[in-house]
mmCIF file of C-alpha atoms in Angstrom:
data_model
loop_
_atom_site.group_PDB
_atom_site.id
_atom_site.type_symbol
_atom_site.label_atom_id
_atom_site.label_comp_id
_atom_site.label_asym_id
_atom_site.label_seq_id
_atom_site.Cartn_x
_atom_site.Cartn_y
_atom_site.Cartn_z
ATOM 1 C CA MET A 94 -12.526 -7.259 4.683
ATOM 2 C CA ASN A 95 -10.263 -10.071 5.896
ATOM 3 C CA ILE A 96 -6.609 -10.125 4.825
ATOM 4 C CA ASN A 97 -4.834 -13.364 5.648
ATOM 5 C CA PRO A 98 -1.042 -13.944 5.835
ATOM 6 C CA ILE A 99 0.674 -14.432 2.492
ATOM 7 C CA CYS A 100 4.314 -13.891 3.353
ATOM 8 C CA ALA A 101 5.459 -17.529 3.714
ATOM 9 C CA ASN A 102 3.402 -18.839 0.798
ATOM 10 C CA PHE A 103 5.843 -19.879 -1.930
ATOM 11 C CA ASN A 104 3.272 -21.510 -4.218
ATOM 12 C CA PHE A 105 0.674 -18.930 -5.164
ATOM 13 C CA GLY A 106 0.665 -15.574 -6.868
ATOM 14 C CA LYS A 107 -1.207 -12.425 -6.010
ATOM 15 C CA THR A 108 -4.357 -12.637 -3.947
ATOM 16 C CA TYR A 109 -7.562 -10.824 -4.874
ATOM 17 C CA ILE A 110 -8.817 -9.382 -1.586
ATOM 18 C CA ASP A 111 -11.681 -6.989 -2.228
ATOM 19 C CA LYS A 112 -13.546 -4.803 -4.700
ATOM 20 C CA ILE A 113 -13.382 -1.004 -4.365
ATOM 21 C CA ASP A 114 -15.397 1.697 -6.101
ATOM 22 C CA VAL A 115 -13.261 4.565 -7.380
ATOM 23 C CA LYS A 116 -14.178 7.752 -9.185
ATOM 24 C CA THR A 117 -13.434 8.156 -12.878
ATOM 25 C CA CYS A 118 -12.454 11.471 -14.404
ATOM 26 C CA ASP A 119 -15.799 11.720 -16.204
ATOM 27 C CA GLY A 120 -17.593 11.691 -12.844
ATOM 28 C CA ASN A 121 -18.736 8.079 -12.904
ATOM 29 C CA LYS A 122 -17.706 5.121 -10.733
ATOM 30 C CA GLU A 123 -15.699 2.045 -11.610
ATOM 31 C CA THR A 124 -14.955 -1.023 -9.517
ATOM 32 C CA VAL A 125 -11.285 -1.996 -9.157
ATOM 33 C CA ASP A 126 -9.572 -4.874 -7.373
ATOM 34 C CA LEU A 127 -7.561 -4.670 -4.175
ATOM 35 C CA VAL A 128 -4.782 -7.241 -4.531
ATOM 36 C CA GLU A 129 -1.792 -8.411 -2.525
ATOM 37 C CA TYR A 130 1.374 -9.262 -4.453
ATOM 38 C CA ASN A 131 3.432 -12.260 -3.374
ATOM 39 C CA PRO A 132 7.214 -11.566 -3.338
ATOM 40 C CA PHE A 133 7.897 -15.311 -3.774
ATOM 41 C CA ASP A 134 5.921 -15.619 -7.002
ATOM 42 C CA LYS A 135 7.757 -15.302 -10.341
ATOM 43 C CA LYS A 136 4.813 -13.712 -12.170
ATOM 44 C CA ASP A 137 4.348 -11.146 -9.436
ATOM 45 C CA LYS A 138 8.069 -10.329 -9.534
ATOM 46 C CA LEU A 139 7.871 -9.798 -13.301
ATOM 47 C CA GLN A 140 4.832 -7.574 -12.898
ATOM 48 C CA ILE A 141 6.494 -5.452 -10.216
ATOM 49 C CA HIS A 142 9.682 -5.132 -12.293
ATOM 50 C CA SER A 143 7.640 -4.072 -15.336
ATOM 51 C CA PHE A 144 6.574 -0.893 -13.540
ATOM 52 C CA LYS A 145 10.088 0.532 -13.924
ATOM 53 C CA ASN A 146 9.701 0.662 -17.712
ATOM 54 C CA ASP A 147 5.939 1.084 -17.957
ATOM 55 C CA TRP A 148 5.663 3.892 -15.394
ATOM 56 C CA GLY A 149 8.912 5.651 -16.258
ATOM 57 C CA LYS A 150 10.983 8.171 -14.353
ATOM 58 C CA ASP A 151 7.935 9.942 -12.936
ATOM 59 C CA ALA A 152 7.392 6.966 -10.636
ATOM 60 C CA LYS A 153 9.929 8.307 -8.175
ATOM 61 C CA LEU A 154 9.593 5.509 -5.597
ATOM 62 C CA ILE A 155 9.500 2.525 -7.930
ATOM 63 C CA ASP A 156 13.194 1.620 -7.516
ATOM 64 C CA GLN A 157 12.757 1.511 -3.737
ATOM 65 C CA PHE A 158 9.602 -0.571 -4.128
ATOM 66 C CA ILE A 159 11.321 -3.108 -6.393
ATOM 67 C CA LYS A 160 14.279 -3.343 -4.015
ATOM 68 C CA SER A 161 11.958 -3.981 -1.072
ATOM 69 C CA PHE A 162 9.980 -6.585 -3.022
ATOM 70 C CA GLU A 163 13.185 -8.399 -4.011
ATOM 71 C CA PHE A 164 14.420 -8.379 -0.415
ATOM 72 C CA ALA A 165 11.123 -9.799 0.822
ATOM 73 C CA GLY A 166 11.313 -12.624 -1.717
ATOM 74 C CA GLU A 167 14.680 -13.898 -0.533
ATOM 75 C CA SER A 168 13.986 -16.968 1.609
ATOM 76 C CA SER A 169 17.122 -16.367 3.691
ATOM 77 C CA HIS A 170 15.251 -13.521 5.393
ATOM 78 C CA ILE A 171 12.323 -15.702 6.466
ATOM 79 C CA ASN A 172 11.559 -17.175 9.852
ATOM 80 C CA LEU A 173 9.545 -20.136 8.558
ATOM 81 C CA SER A 174 8.123 -20.988 11.968
ATOM 82 C CA SER A 175 6.332 -17.667 12.253
ATOM 83 C CA GLY A 176 6.089 -16.580 8.623
ATOM 84 C CA ASN A 177 7.684 -13.247 9.481
ATOM 85 C CA PHE A 178 10.669 -11.552 7.942
ATOM 86 C CA ILE A 179 13.659 -10.812 10.148
ATOM 87 C CA GLU A 180 15.270 -7.395 10.134
ATOM 88 C CA LYS A 181 18.949 -6.921 10.900
ATOM 89 C CA ASP A 182 18.136 -6.157 14.551
ATOM 90 C CA ASN A 183 16.291 -9.505 14.779
ATOM 91 C CA SER A 184 12.912 -7.851 15.258
ATOM 92 C CA PRO A 185 10.348 -9.895 13.251
ATOM 93 C CA VAL A 186 8.652 -7.726 10.640
ATOM 94 C CA ASN A 187 6.158 -8.776 8.007
ATOM 95 C CA TYR A 188 6.440 -6.811 4.738
ATOM 96 C CA ARG A 189 3.342 -6.838 2.563
ATOM 97 C CA TYR A 190 2.586 -5.334 -0.838
ATOM 98 C CA PHE A 191 -0.874 -4.160 -1.869
ATOM 99 C CA GLY A 192 -2.157 -2.710 -5.113
ATOM 100 C CA LEU A 193 -5.222 -1.549 -7.011
ATOM 101 C CA GLU A 194 -5.866 -3.067 -10.453
ATOM 102 C CA ASN A 195 -8.527 -2.243 -13.023
ATOM 103 C CA ASN A 196 -10.613 -4.843 -14.855
ATOM 104 C CA ILE A 197 -7.919 -5.539 -17.444
ATOM 105 C CA GLY A 198 -5.203 -6.061 -14.840
ATOM 106 C CA ASP A 199 -3.419 -2.709 -15.111
ATOM 107 C CA THR A 200 -1.900 -1.671 -11.776
ATOM 108 C CA LEU A 201 -3.107 1.763 -10.725
ATOM 109 C CA ALA A 202 -1.406 2.171 -7.334
ATOM 110 C CA ILE A 203 0.885 0.167 -5.053
ATOM 111 C CA ALA A 204 1.908 0.312 -1.397
ATOM 112 C CA GLU A 205 4.410 -1.399 0.884
ATOM 113 C CA ILE A 206 3.437 -1.850 4.508
ATOM 114 C CA SER A 207 5.395 -3.301 7.413
ATOM 115 C CA ASP A 208 3.885 -4.990 10.440
ATOM 116 C CA ILE A 209 6.473 -5.366 13.205
ATOM 117 C CA GLU A 210 5.696 -8.142 15.644
ATOM 118 C CA ASN A 211 4.345 -6.909 18.998
ATOM 119 C CA ASP A 212 4.362 -3.303 17.756
ATOM 120 C CA GLU A 213 1.236 -1.183 18.005
ATOM 121 C CA GLU A 214 1.874 0.672 14.730
ATOM 122 C CA LEU A 215 1.353 -0.362 11.119
ATOM 123 C CA GLU A 216 3.750 1.498 8.827
ATOM 124 C CA ILE A 217 3.121 2.522 5.233
ATOM 125 C CA GLY A 218 6.680 2.502 3.953
ATOM 126 C CA LEU A 219 6.025 3.334 0.296
ATOM 127 C CA ILE A 220 3.017 4.336 -1.766
ATOM 128 C CA GLN A 221 3.135 5.067 -5.488
ATOM 129 C CA VAL A 222 0.298 5.869 -7.884
ATOM 130 C CA ASN A 223 0.784 5.068 -11.557
ATOM 131 C CA PRO A 224 2.100 8.407 -12.924
ATOM 132 C CA LYS A 225 -0.516 8.530 -15.670
ATOM 133 C CA GLU A 226 -3.158 8.581 -12.898
ATOM 134 C CA ILE A 227 -1.762 11.499 -10.901
ATOM 135 C CA TYR A 228 -3.112 15.036 -10.858
ATOM 136 C CA GLY A 229 -2.123 16.952 -13.996
ATOM 137 C CA SER A 230 -1.696 13.925 -16.257
ATOM 138 C CA ASN A 231 -3.550 14.185 -19.579
ATOM 139 C CA LYS A 232 -3.910 10.384 -19.586
ATOM 140 C CA ARG A 233 -5.653 10.255 -16.246
ATOM 141 C CA CYS A 234 -8.733 8.006 -15.988
ATOM 142 C CA TYR A 235 -9.285 7.835 -12.211
ATOM 143 C CA LYS A 236 -9.298 10.093 -9.163
ATOM 144 C CA GLY A 237 -8.566 9.419 -5.498
ATOM 145 C CA LEU A 238 -6.577 6.203 -5.994
ATOM 146 C CA GLY A 239 -4.065 6.946 -3.244
ATOM 147 C CA ALA A 240 -6.789 7.660 -0.694
ATOM 148 C CA ALA A 241 -8.701 4.538 -1.765
ATOM 149 C CA LEU A 242 -5.642 2.339 -1.227
ATOM 150 C CA VAL A 243 -4.758 3.953 2.103
ATOM 151 C CA GLY A 244 -8.382 3.543 3.190
ATOM 152 C CA LYS A 245 -8.098 -0.220 2.719
ATOM 153 C CA ILE A 246 -4.779 -0.288 4.580
ATOM 154 C CA VAL A 247 -6.470 1.535 7.447
ATOM 155 C CA GLU A 248 -9.220 -1.113 7.403
ATOM 156 C CA PHE A 249 -6.480 -3.753 7.675
ATOM 157 C CA ALA A 250 -4.888 -1.919 10.620
ATOM 158 C CA ARG A 251 -8.268 -1.846 12.339
ATOM 159 C CA GLN A 252 -8.763 -5.549 11.610
ATOM 160 C CA ILE A 253 -5.483 -6.594 13.255
ATOM 161 C CA GLY A 254 -5.831 -4.232 16.211
ATOM 162 C CA LYS A 255 -3.105 -1.655 15.504
ATOM 163 C CA THR A 256 -3.370 1.579 17.477
ATOM 164 C CA SER A 257 -2.028 3.780 14.674
ATOM 165 C CA VAL A 258 -0.931 3.897 11.044
ATOM 166 C CA VAL A 259 2.322 5.768 10.446
ATOM 167 C CA THR A 260 4.231 6.868 7.366
ATOM 168 C CA LEU A 261 7.498 8.631 6.578
ATOM 169 C CA SER A 262 6.214 9.854 3.227
ATOM 170 C CA ASP A 263 7.392 13.322 2.225
ATOM 171 C CA ASN A 264 4.162 14.037 0.305
ATOM 172 C CA ASP A 265 2.665 16.040 3.161
ATOM 173 C CA ASP A 266 -0.149 17.551 1.087
ATOM 174 C CA PHE A 267 -1.588 14.102 0.362
ATOM 175 C CA TRP A 268 -1.657 13.112 4.025
ATOM 176 C CA TYR A 269 -2.878 16.503 5.265
ATOM 177 C CA ASP A 270 -5.712 16.539 2.731
ATOM 178 C CA SER A 271 -7.862 14.216 4.844
ATOM 179 C CA THR A 272 -7.147 16.280 8.018
ATOM 180 C CA PHE A 273 -6.874 13.015 9.987
ATOM 181 C CA PHE A 274 -3.168 12.240 9.509
ATOM 182 C CA LYS A 275 -1.108 14.350 11.908
ATOM 183 C CA LYS A 276 2.573 15.215 12.251
ATOM 184 C CA GLU A 277 4.304 13.481 15.145
ATOM 185 C CA GLU A 278 5.613 16.093 17.572
ATOM 186 C CA ASP A 279 9.053 14.499 17.974
ATOM 187 C CA SER A 280 9.606 13.810 14.266
ATOM 188 C CA GLU A 281 9.912 16.112 11.263
ATOM 189 C CA ASN A 282 8.863 13.458 8.741
ATOM 190 C CA THR A 283 6.543 10.995 10.458
ATOM 191 C CA MET A 284 2.798 11.319 9.905
ATOM 192 C CA PHE A 285 0.367 9.208 11.919
ATOM 193 C CA LEU A 286 -3.291 8.286 11.994
ATOM 194 C CA SER A 287 -4.676 7.404 15.414
ATOM 195 C CA CYS A 288 -7.039 4.449 15.750
ATOM 196 C CA LYS A 289 -9.735 6.855 16.975
ATOM 197 C CA ASP A 290 -9.751 8.312 13.451
ATOM 198 C CA TYR A 291 -9.725 5.015 11.511
ATOM 199 C CA ASN A 292 -13.440 5.161 10.776
ATOM 200 C CA ASN A 293 -13.193 8.843 9.854
ATOM 201 C CA TYR A 294 -10.432 8.172 7.314
ATOM 202 C CA ILE A 295 -12.272 5.201 5.826
ATOM 203 C CA LYS A 296 -15.374 7.374 5.464
ATOM 204 C CA TYR A 297 -13.248 10.135 3.901
ATOM 205 C CA ALA A 298 -11.701 7.726 1.354
ATOM 206 C CA LYS A 299 -15.099 6.337 0.373
ATOM 207 C CA GLY A 300 -16.574 9.836 0.248
ATOM 208 C CA LYS A 301 -14.115 10.898 -2.465
ATOM 209 C CA VAL A 302 -15.962 8.547 -4.844
ATOM 210 C CA ASN A 303 -19.159 10.572 -4.433
ATOM 211 C CA SER A 304 -17.635 14.054 -4.211
#
């Protein structure tokens, strides 16, 4: 799976990156698309904004996701020579936005990642599954969407040579479920996955389809 830079591309919308098998609630498999949304594209912006109404108040992180996507799409934050975004401390950071979509284009899960230049970590800043697809929903069609999306992010981290994947997510049960994400000793909130466990997590995410 090769994921190429999209961040300074003003002309094209979302990119279809890969196909992923996920488990359906009736025990079968279905293939969904891994996509990357482009914060400079008008159609992608409209799609991201639509989640606020379509997913409702149960999508607790959607306001933060929209705010991040809007920030990333403001050209004043871009270093055009490198294609990286510039944080307030002038450390180049590349924000990217991935999602899973079914065969009719419905978004099932989304994630924001940040890749800081010359940093060994890849950070998952936000991850949100469509509320109708979470455990306990009577409209649920799929299982294991969050793990499937994180599995592909871990593949990306492996591809670009990051030594760990970190997250500040407060959903500890989700991260602990794999047994491979660990709590950082000097942080109450940070979870991390070491590169030595990349293959284990990818295998775990794929294994949920057959469990």
